[in-house]
Amino acid sequence: MKYYDIVGAYLDNELEGEALRDFKTELATNPALNKELEFQQQLIEGIKENRMLDLKTRLDNIPVSGGAGAMTFGKIVSGVVILAGVGYGVFKIIGIDESSTQQPDIISEVVENRPDAIQPATEDEPNQNLSEEEAGRVQKETVITRKQDTVEDNAMEKLNSGDIITPDVPEPIDEFETDKISEDDIVVPSKNLGTMEYPDESNLEISIISNRRKYKFHYQVKTGQLILYGNFDEEPYQLLEINAGNDKHLYLYFKGKYYEIDKKTEEVAPLREITNRILISALNNLKDKSP
Amino acid sequence: MNEKEIFDRICSGDEEALDVIYKKYYRMMTKLVISNNGTEQEAKDIYQDALIVFWQKAVSGNLVMTSKMSTYIYSICLNLWRKELDRKGRHTREYKDSPEFQDHESAERIKIINNCVNKLGDTCRKVLTYFYFDGMSMAEIAEKLGFANTNTAKTKKYKCKKKLDEIVKSMYSESDFLD
């Protein structure tokens, strides 16, 4: 205890001049003085620790809105806006063609493979046989998918950079990219409207049956013959054929609308109107070029 | 309250001003640690430590701000986190050796004294912590705690420290400290 005051004065920087020099000299040779110094240094450290914990407790009790890793309201709102934007863009594009939303499995598979040309399905996989309608859809979907990737990548980059995010909505694709289907692949019917027309390659004979109650607007492909059920005598019709790889797809043009003819269907099937704008555009182009 | 007002209030030892900047910069500072392999808890600890360093320097009058407060606090956070990463790296590379053990012993003693400080009265605790941690002058302590003058504060501080010394020595044997 006899060193308490002098050590306290030293630690509080109250010693100066000769008193300070004498203290340091004594410190070099006096173990008891050293022990007292060490003890008081630890007292001061304990006091500091107490204050630090006091302040930390105070800070701990302050409510904060969550750390950087937490989802804030702003982030959630931004996320919803981005999703809504991307979703709206996708809806705008896909919404052009209702049928394209009906068979997402085929589309996603083809998009995943990213074919350069539309490949016909094998006989083992009849459900995956792509019609030209689907082919057009695939082409379009490929473009859409790539655009979606770009949108998401940009969004992620912006998220990471911490910038304010405004969704980039991809422009809907209205124009058909006609260079995707070569004109060489298109077989133009050789005859004009008003006659029974079909491509030479198909060797299909066409007959019309208009007196069936059950089948008023149907078709059937049977033993190399195309049977049209309905009043097809009232107005001229036209058959169009498009090559797709090793396969050919057949379409009926009647009263300003196009219908798909599935050559593999031997049962009587209703004629379904084609709504795919891209395919319609291609068929219009083909029809206009026909002699 | 603008930045200068907050800083002035912190310099005068206003803890409510510390609360304000703690909330204000919480996300910014914790993001620094979290984005550099730190956990949320580590980020919080580092930010609190940095803010306490800032507080200590500001209150003791040893800080002249030449940049924004956030810039200064950010640099403290960065340094503290680098040290922590370095410490963690060393901890995994090396086994506990003698210096580490000595640090542990010292930390234990400091913890004991901390408990003893809590046994002091509130005024004593404040006088000692304001003086040794916050670095306040006797005049500032006298003003803050409502003492008549500087000498009163000085006498109070002497007595409080003596009391702490007695508490520690009465509760723990000399060998716990002076081995």
mmCIF file of N, CA and C in Angstrom, chain A residues 1 4-5 7-9 11-12 14 35-36 38-40 42-60 62-70 72 75 160-162, chain B residues 15-16 18-19 22-23 26-27 30-31 34 40 44-45 48-49 51-52 55-56 106 109-110 113-114 117-118 125 128-134 154 157-158 161-162 164-165 168-169 177-179:
data_model
loop_
_atom_site.group_PDB
_atom_site.id
_atom_site.type_symbol
_atom_site.label_atom_id
_atom_site.label_comp_id
_atom_site.label_asym_id
_atom_site.label_seq_id
_atom_site.Cartn_x
_atom_site.Cartn_y
_atom_site.Cartn_z
ATOM 1 N N MET A 1 0.820 -1.220 0.000
ATOM 2 C CA MET A 1 0.000 0.000 0.000
ATOM 3 C C MET A 1 0.851 1.265 0.000
ATOM 4 N N TYR A 4 0.910 3.010 -3.301
ATOM 5 C CA TYR A 4 -0.377 3.263 -3.963
ATOM 6 C C TYR A 4 -0.454 4.661 -4.579
ATOM 7 N N ASP A 5 -0.134 5.659 -3.780
ATOM 8 C CA ASP A 5 -0.287 7.047 -4.256
ATOM 9 C C ASP A 5 0.670 7.393 -5.386
ATOM 10 N N VAL A 7 2.185 5.390 -7.480
ATOM 11 C CA VAL A 7 1.827 4.671 -8.728
ATOM 12 C C VAL A 7 0.588 5.313 -9.353
ATOM 13 N N GLY A 8 -0.396 5.660 -8.522
ATOM 14 C CA GLY A 8 -1.611 6.323 -9.026
ATOM 15 C C GLY A 8 -1.283 7.627 -9.725
ATOM 16 N N ALA A 9 -0.392 8.373 -9.127
ATOM 17 C CA ALA A 9 0.006 9.661 -9.721
ATOM 18 C C ALA A 9 0.730 9.429 -11.050
ATOM 19 N N LEU A 11 0.338 6.857 -13.111
ATOM 20 C CA LEU A 11 -0.617 6.414 -14.133
ATOM 21 C C LEU A 11 -1.574 7.526 -14.580
ATOM 22 N N ASP A 12 -1.794 8.501 -13.709
ATOM 23 C CA ASP A 12 -2.663 9.623 -14.088
ATOM 24 C C ASP A 12 -1.865 10.763 -14.706
ATOM 25 N N GLU A 14 0.520 12.514 -13.522
ATOM 26 C CA GLU A 14 0.676 13.666 -12.637
ATOM 27 C C GLU A 14 2.129 13.857 -12.201
ATOM 28 N N LYS A 35 4.923 -4.590 -8.891
ATOM 29 C CA LYS A 35 3.670 -5.320 -8.642
ATOM 30 C C LYS A 35 2.499 -4.356 -8.456
ATOM 31 N N GLU A 36 2.786 -3.275 -7.700
ATOM 32 C CA GLU A 36 1.731 -2.289 -7.474
ATOM 33 C C GLU A 36 1.331 -1.609 -8.789
ATOM 34 N N GLU A 38 1.575 -2.909 -11.782
ATOM 35 C CA GLU A 38 0.823 -3.877 -12.593
ATOM 36 C C GLU A 38 -0.617 -4.002 -12.084
ATOM 37 N N PHE A 39 -0.766 -4.014 -10.781
ATOM 38 C CA PHE A 39 -2.099 -4.141 -10.197
ATOM 39 C C PHE A 39 -2.989 -2.951 -10.566
ATOM 40 N N GLN A 40 -2.398 -1.767 -10.432
ATOM 41 C CA GLN A 40 -3.212 -0.573 -10.735
ATOM 42 C C GLN A 40 -3.509 -0.442 -12.234
ATOM 43 N N GLN A 42 -4.119 -2.934 -14.081
ATOM 44 C CA GLN A 42 -5.244 -3.842 -14.299
ATOM 45 C C GLN A 42 -6.552 -3.257 -13.753
ATOM 46 N N LEU A 43 -6.433 -2.497 -12.672
ATOM 47 C CA LEU A 43 -7.630 -1.823 -12.154
ATOM 48 C C LEU A 43 -8.210 -0.884 -13.220
ATOM 49 N N ILE A 44 -7.299 -0.145 -13.834
ATOM 50 C CA ILE A 44 -7.738 0.820 -14.855
ATOM 51 C C ILE A 44 -8.335 0.087 -16.069
ATOM 52 N N GLU A 45 -7.705 -1.008 -16.440
ATOM 53 C CA GLU A 45 -8.249 -1.791 -17.557
ATOM 54 C C GLU A 45 -9.645 -2.318 -17.220
ATOM 55 N N GLY A 46 -9.805 -2.737 -15.949
ATOM 56 C CA GLY A 46 -11.115 -3.222 -15.506
ATOM 57 C C GLY A 46 -12.164 -2.115 -15.551
ATOM 58 N N ILE A 47 -11.750 -0.921 -15.173
ATOM 59 C CA ILE A 47 -12.673 0.235 -15.226
ATOM 60 C C ILE A 47 -13.074 0.520 -16.682
ATOM 61 N N LYS A 48 -12.082 0.465 -17.559
ATOM 62 C CA LYS A 48 -12.352 0.704 -18.994
ATOM 63 C C LYS A 48 -13.302 -0.361 -19.555
ATOM 64 N N GLU A 49 -13.022 -1.581 -19.148
ATOM 65 C CA GLU A 49 -13.861 -2.695 -19.608
ATOM 66 C C GLU A 49 -15.312 -2.488 -19.171
ATOM 67 N N ASN A 50 -15.454 -2.031 -17.934
ATOM 68 C CA ASN A 50 -16.781 -1.801 -17.396
ATOM 69 C C ASN A 50 -17.538 -0.757 -18.219
ATOM 70 N N ARG A 51 -16.856 0.306 -18.553
ATOM 71 C CA ARG A 51 -17.485 1.373 -19.341
ATOM 72 C C ARG A 51 -17.812 0.883 -20.766
ATOM 73 N N MET A 52 -16.900 0.100 -21.319
ATOM 74 C CA MET A 52 -17.108 -0.405 -22.671
ATOM 75 C C MET A 52 -18.344 -1.309 -22.714
ATOM 76 N N LEU A 53 -18.439 -2.179 -21.725
ATOM 77 C CA LEU A 53 -19.607 -3.072 -21.666
ATOM 78 C C LEU A 53 -20.893 -2.276 -21.442
ATOM 79 N N ASP A 54 -20.755 -1.216 -20.667
ATOM 80 C CA ASP A 54 -21.886 -0.336 -20.399
ATOM 81 C C ASP A 54 -22.401 0.282 -21.703
ATOM 82 N N LEU A 55 -21.455 0.786 -22.495
ATOM 83 C CA LEU A 55 -21.840 1.389 -23.777
ATOM 84 C C LEU A 55 -22.387 0.345 -24.748
ATOM 85 N N LYS A 56 -21.768 -0.828 -24.737
ATOM 86 C CA LYS A 56 -22.236 -1.903 -25.637
ATOM 87 C C LYS A 56 -23.654 -2.332 -25.281
ATOM 88 N N THR A 57 -23.911 -2.425 -23.993
ATOM 89 C CA THR A 57 -25.267 -2.784 -23.562
ATOM 90 C C THR A 57 -26.260 -1.740 -24.033
ATOM 91 N N ARG A 58 -25.850 -0.494 -23.942
ATOM 92 C CA ARG A 58 -26.716 0.600 -24.398
ATOM 93 C C ARG A 58 -27.014 0.459 -25.893
ATOM 94 N N LEU A 59 -25.924 0.196 -26.662
ATOM 95 C CA LEU A 59 -26.095 0.065 -28.121
ATOM 96 C C LEU A 59 -26.922 -1.169 -28.474
ATOM 97 N N ASP A 60 -26.719 -2.224 -27.698
ATOM 98 C CA ASP A 60 -27.481 -3.461 -27.951
ATOM 99 C C ASP A 60 -28.980 -3.246 -27.796
ATOM 100 N N ILE A 62 -30.598 -0.640 -28.582
ATOM 101 C CA ILE A 62 -31.173 0.264 -29.597
ATOM 102 C C ILE A 62 -31.761 -0.577 -30.716
ATOM 103 N N PRO A 63 -33.033 -0.396 -30.996
ATOM 104 C CA PRO A 63 -33.622 -1.180 -32.103
ATOM 105 C C PRO A 63 -33.085 -0.694 -33.446
ATOM 106 N N VAL A 64 -32.621 -1.644 -34.227
ATOM 107 C CA VAL A 64 -32.160 -1.314 -35.573
ATOM 108 C C VAL A 64 -32.992 -2.098 -36.562
ATOM 109 N N SER A 65 -32.993 -1.624 -37.809
ATOM 110 C CA SER A 65 -33.888 -2.216 -38.815
ATOM 111 C C SER A 65 -33.320 -3.469 -39.432
ATOM 112 N N GLY A 66 -32.301 -4.068 -38.834
ATOM 113 C CA GLY A 66 -31.717 -5.285 -39.405
ATOM 114 C C GLY A 66 -30.444 -4.959 -40.137
ATOM 115 N N GLY A 67 -29.565 -5.965 -40.184
ATOM 116 C CA GLY A 67 -28.272 -5.761 -40.821
ATOM 117 C C GLY A 67 -28.347 -5.829 -42.316
ATOM 118 N N ALA A 68 -27.149 -5.820 -42.915
ATOM 119 C CA ALA A 68 -27.092 -5.845 -44.375
ATOM 120 C C ALA A 68 -27.654 -7.140 -44.929
ATOM 121 N N GLY A 69 -27.614 -8.183 -44.113
ATOM 122 C CA GLY A 69 -28.099 -9.466 -44.604
ATOM 123 C C GLY A 69 -29.603 -9.618 -44.494
ATOM 124 N N ALA A 70 -30.229 -8.687 -43.794
ATOM 125 C CA ALA A 70 -31.663 -8.808 -43.599
ATOM 126 C C ALA A 70 -32.426 -8.192 -44.755
ATOM 127 N N THR A 72 -34.979 -5.846 -46.052
ATOM 128 C CA THR A 72 -35.694 -4.666 -45.621
ATOM 129 C C THR A 72 -36.952 -4.528 -46.454
ATOM 130 N N LYS A 75 -36.154 -3.537 -49.908
ATOM 131 C CA LYS A 75 -35.662 -4.628 -50.754
ATOM 132 C C LYS A 75 -36.831 -5.483 -51.242
ATOM 133 N N ASN A 160 -26.480 -6.439 -56.868
ATOM 134 C CA ASN A 160 -25.169 -6.541 -56.247
ATOM 135 C C ASN A 160 -24.500 -5.185 -56.125
ATOM 136 N N SER A 161 -24.750 -4.335 -57.097
ATOM 137 C CA SER A 161 -24.086 -3.033 -57.057
ATOM 138 C C SER A 161 -24.765 -2.095 -56.083
ATOM 139 N N GLY A 162 -25.962 -2.460 -55.616
ATOM 140 C CA GLY A 162 -26.658 -1.636 -54.644
ATOM 141 C C GLY A 162 -27.361 -0.444 -55.268
ATOM 142 N N GLU B 15 -24.770 10.657 -24.683
ATOM 143 C CA GLU B 15 -24.922 9.275 -25.171
ATOM 144 C C GLU B 15 -26.106 9.116 -26.122
ATOM 145 N N GLU B 16 -27.070 10.005 -26.035
ATOM 146 C CA GLU B 16 -28.218 9.917 -26.949
ATOM 147 C C GLU B 16 -27.785 10.227 -28.398
ATOM 148 N N LEU B 18 -24.935 9.377 -29.537
ATOM 149 C CA LEU B 18 -24.293 8.125 -29.974
ATOM 150 C C LEU B 18 -25.359 7.152 -30.494
ATOM 151 N N ASP B 19 -26.497 7.134 -29.801
ATOM 152 C CA ASP B 19 -27.605 6.275 -30.247
ATOM 153 C C ASP B 19 -28.032 6.645 -31.669
ATOM 154 N N TYR B 22 -25.538 5.463 -34.194
ATOM 155 C CA TYR B 22 -25.523 3.994 -34.217
ATOM 156 C C TYR B 22 -26.614 3.482 -35.164
ATOM 157 N N LYS B 23 -27.788 4.056 -35.005
ATOM 158 C CA LYS B 23 -28.903 3.640 -35.870
ATOM 159 C C LYS B 23 -28.666 4.082 -37.316
ATOM 160 N N TYR B 26 -25.919 1.891 -39.064
ATOM 161 C CA TYR B 26 -25.872 0.459 -38.746
ATOM 162 C C TYR B 26 -25.723 -0.416 -39.986
ATOM 163 N N ARG B 27 -26.601 -0.204 -40.953
ATOM 164 C CA ARG B 27 -26.582 -1.073 -42.133
ATOM 165 C C ARG B 27 -25.295 -0.899 -42.939
ATOM 166 N N THR B 30 -22.337 -2.579 -40.929
ATOM 167 C CA THR B 30 -22.402 -4.048 -40.808
ATOM 168 C C THR B 30 -22.250 -4.715 -42.176
ATOM 169 N N LYS B 31 -22.671 -4.003 -43.201
ATOM 170 C CA LYS B 31 -22.538 -4.550 -44.565
ATOM 171 C C LYS B 31 -21.057 -4.774 -44.912
ATOM 172 N N ILE B 34 -20.148 -8.076 -43.222
ATOM 173 C CA ILE B 34 -20.897 -9.220 -43.774
ATOM 174 C C ILE B 34 -20.436 -9.534 -45.201
ATOM 175 N N GLU B 40 -23.438 -11.822 -39.135
ATOM 176 C CA GLU B 40 -24.231 -10.683 -38.669
ATOM 177 C C GLU B 40 -23.771 -10.257 -37.264
ATOM 178 N N LYS B 44 -22.003 -6.791 -36.091
ATOM 179 C CA LYS B 44 -22.558 -5.946 -35.019
ATOM 180 C C LYS B 44 -21.479 -5.628 -33.981
ATOM 181 N N ASP B 45 -20.734 -6.646 -33.594
ATOM 182 C CA ASP B 45 -19.673 -6.452 -32.599
ATOM 183 C C ASP B 45 -18.615 -5.464 -33.090
ATOM 184 N N GLN B 48 -20.007 -1.941 -33.146
ATOM 185 C CA GLN B 48 -20.106 -1.380 -31.786
ATOM 186 C C GLN B 48 -18.726 -1.007 -31.252
ATOM 187 N N ASP B 49 -17.754 -1.894 -31.483
ATOM 188 C CA ASP B 49 -16.385 -1.598 -31.025
ATOM 189 C C ASP B 49 -15.854 -0.335 -31.699
ATOM 190 N N LEU B 51 -17.569 2.108 -32.953
ATOM 191 C CA LEU B 51 -18.291 3.283 -32.470
ATOM 192 C C LEU B 51 -17.799 3.695 -31.082
ATOM 193 N N ILE B 52 -17.415 2.707 -30.292
ATOM 194 C CA ILE B 52 -16.900 3.006 -28.951
ATOM 195 C C ILE B 52 -15.521 3.670 -29.048
ATOM 196 N N TRP B 55 -16.249 7.127 -30.053
ATOM 197 C CA TRP B 55 -16.791 7.842 -28.889
ATOM 198 C C TRP B 55 -15.660 8.273 -27.944
ATOM 199 N N GLN B 56 -14.799 7.314 -27.675
ATOM 200 C CA GLN B 56 -13.695 7.557 -26.738
ATOM 201 C C GLN B 56 -12.819 8.717 -27.214
ATOM 202 N N SER B 106 -4.652 -12.343 -18.163
ATOM 203 C CA SER B 106 -4.875 -10.913 -17.988
ATOM 204 C C SER B 106 -6.354 -10.567 -18.173
ATOM 205 N N ARG B 109 -8.365 -11.424 -15.127
ATOM 206 C CA ARG B 109 -8.197 -10.437 -14.035
ATOM 207 C C ARG B 109 -9.021 -9.177 -14.311
ATOM 208 N N ILE B 110 -9.006 -8.765 -15.552
ATOM 209 C CA ILE B 110 -9.765 -7.560 -15.929
ATOM 210 C C ILE B 110 -11.262 -7.799 -15.723
ATOM 211 N N ILE B 113 -12.020 -7.440 -12.055
ATOM 212 C CA ILE B 113 -12.068 -6.023 -11.645
ATOM 213 C C ILE B 113 -13.357 -5.371 -12.159
ATOM 214 N N ASN B 114 -13.737 -5.762 -13.358
ATOM 215 C CA ASN B 114 -14.993 -5.237 -13.925
ATOM 216 C C ASN B 114 -16.166 -5.547 -13.006
ATOM 217 N N VAL B 117 -16.036 -3.252 -10.113
ATOM 218 C CA VAL B 117 -16.477 -1.880 -10.454
ATOM 219 C C VAL B 117 -17.994 -1.789 -10.307
ATOM 220 N N ASN B 118 -18.675 -2.876 -10.681
ATOM 221 C CA ASN B 118 -20.134 -2.876 -10.566
ATOM 222 C C ASN B 118 -20.612 -2.831 -9.121
ATOM 223 N N ARG B 125 -18.687 4.808 -9.929
ATOM 224 C CA ARG B 125 -18.479 4.116 -11.206
ATOM 225 C C ARG B 125 -18.358 5.126 -12.354
ATOM 226 N N LEU B 128 -15.000 7.178 -12.209
ATOM 227 C CA LEU B 128 -13.834 6.399 -12.667
ATOM 228 C C LEU B 128 -13.896 6.110 -14.168
ATOM 229 N N THR B 129 -15.061 5.712 -14.653
ATOM 230 C CA THR B 129 -15.142 5.383 -16.085
ATOM 231 C C THR B 129 -15.021 6.640 -16.956
ATOM 232 N N TYR B 130 -15.607 7.729 -16.508
ATOM 233 C CA TYR B 130 -15.482 8.970 -17.285
ATOM 234 C C TYR B 130 -14.012 9.405 -17.366
ATOM 235 N N PHE B 131 -13.332 9.202 -16.278
ATOM 236 C CA PHE B 131 -11.929 9.650 -16.246
ATOM 237 C C PHE B 131 -11.033 8.709 -17.050
ATOM 238 N N TYR B 132 -11.150 7.408 -16.788
ATOM 239 C CA TYR B 132 -10.197 6.462 -17.399
ATOM 240 C C TYR B 132 -10.594 5.997 -18.808
ATOM 241 N N PHE B 133 -11.880 5.896 -19.031
ATOM 242 C CA PHE B 133 -12.277 5.431 -20.367
ATOM 243 C C PHE B 133 -12.582 6.593 -21.308
ATOM 244 N N ASP B 134 -13.457 7.479 -20.865
ATOM 245 C CA ASP B 134 -13.865 8.571 -21.750
ATOM 246 C C ASP B 134 -12.797 9.655 -21.855
ATOM 247 N N LYS B 154 -11.882 15.643 -8.147
ATOM 248 C CA LYS B 154 -10.586 14.983 -7.995
ATOM 249 C C LYS B 154 -10.547 14.147 -6.707
ATOM 250 N N LYS B 157 -12.707 11.091 -7.130
ATOM 251 C CA LYS B 157 -12.041 10.087 -7.974
ATOM 252 C C LYS B 157 -10.999 9.312 -7.149
ATOM 253 N N TYR B 158 -10.249 10.003 -6.351
ATOM 254 C CA TYR B 158 -9.234 9.364 -5.519
ATOM 255 C C TYR B 158 -9.880 8.354 -4.576
ATOM 256 N N LYS B 161 -11.361 5.255 -6.402
ATOM 257 C CA LYS B 161 -10.340 4.315 -6.860
ATOM 258 C C LYS B 161 -9.790 3.513 -5.677
ATOM 259 N N LYS B 162 -9.644 4.182 -4.579
ATOM 260 C CA LYS B 162 -9.167 3.521 -3.365
ATOM 261 C C LYS B 162 -10.171 2.450 -2.927
ATOM 262 N N LEU B 164 -12.281 0.876 -4.816
ATOM 263 C CA LEU B 164 -12.214 -0.242 -5.775
ATOM 264 C C LEU B 164 -11.029 -1.145 -5.445
ATOM 265 N N ASP B 165 -9.931 -0.513 -5.141
ATOM 266 C CA ASP B 165 -8.718 -1.250 -4.768
ATOM 267 C C ASP B 165 -8.999 -2.168 -3.579
ATOM 268 N N VAL B 168 -11.388 -5.126 -4.532
ATOM 269 C CA VAL B 168 -10.692 -6.179 -5.295
ATOM 270 C C VAL B 168 -9.828 -7.009 -4.356
ATOM 271 N N LYS B 169 -9.081 -6.328 -3.513
ATOM 272 C CA LYS B 169 -8.157 -7.041 -2.623
ATOM 273 C C LYS B 169 -8.885 -7.834 -1.542
ATOM 274 N N PHE B 177 -3.647 -11.791 -8.401
ATOM 275 C CA PHE B 177 -3.193 -10.672 -9.213
ATOM 276 C C PHE B 177 -1.683 -10.532 -9.280
ATOM 277 N N LEU B 178 -1.075 -10.673 -8.124
ATOM 278 C CA LEU B 178 0.354 -10.388 -8.056
ATOM 279 C C LEU B 178 1.142 -11.678 -7.931
ATOM 280 N N ASP B 179 1.155 -12.474 -8.985
ATOM 281 C CA ASP B 179 1.878 -13.737 -8.916
ATOM 282 C C ASP B 179 3.339 -13.524 -9.309
#
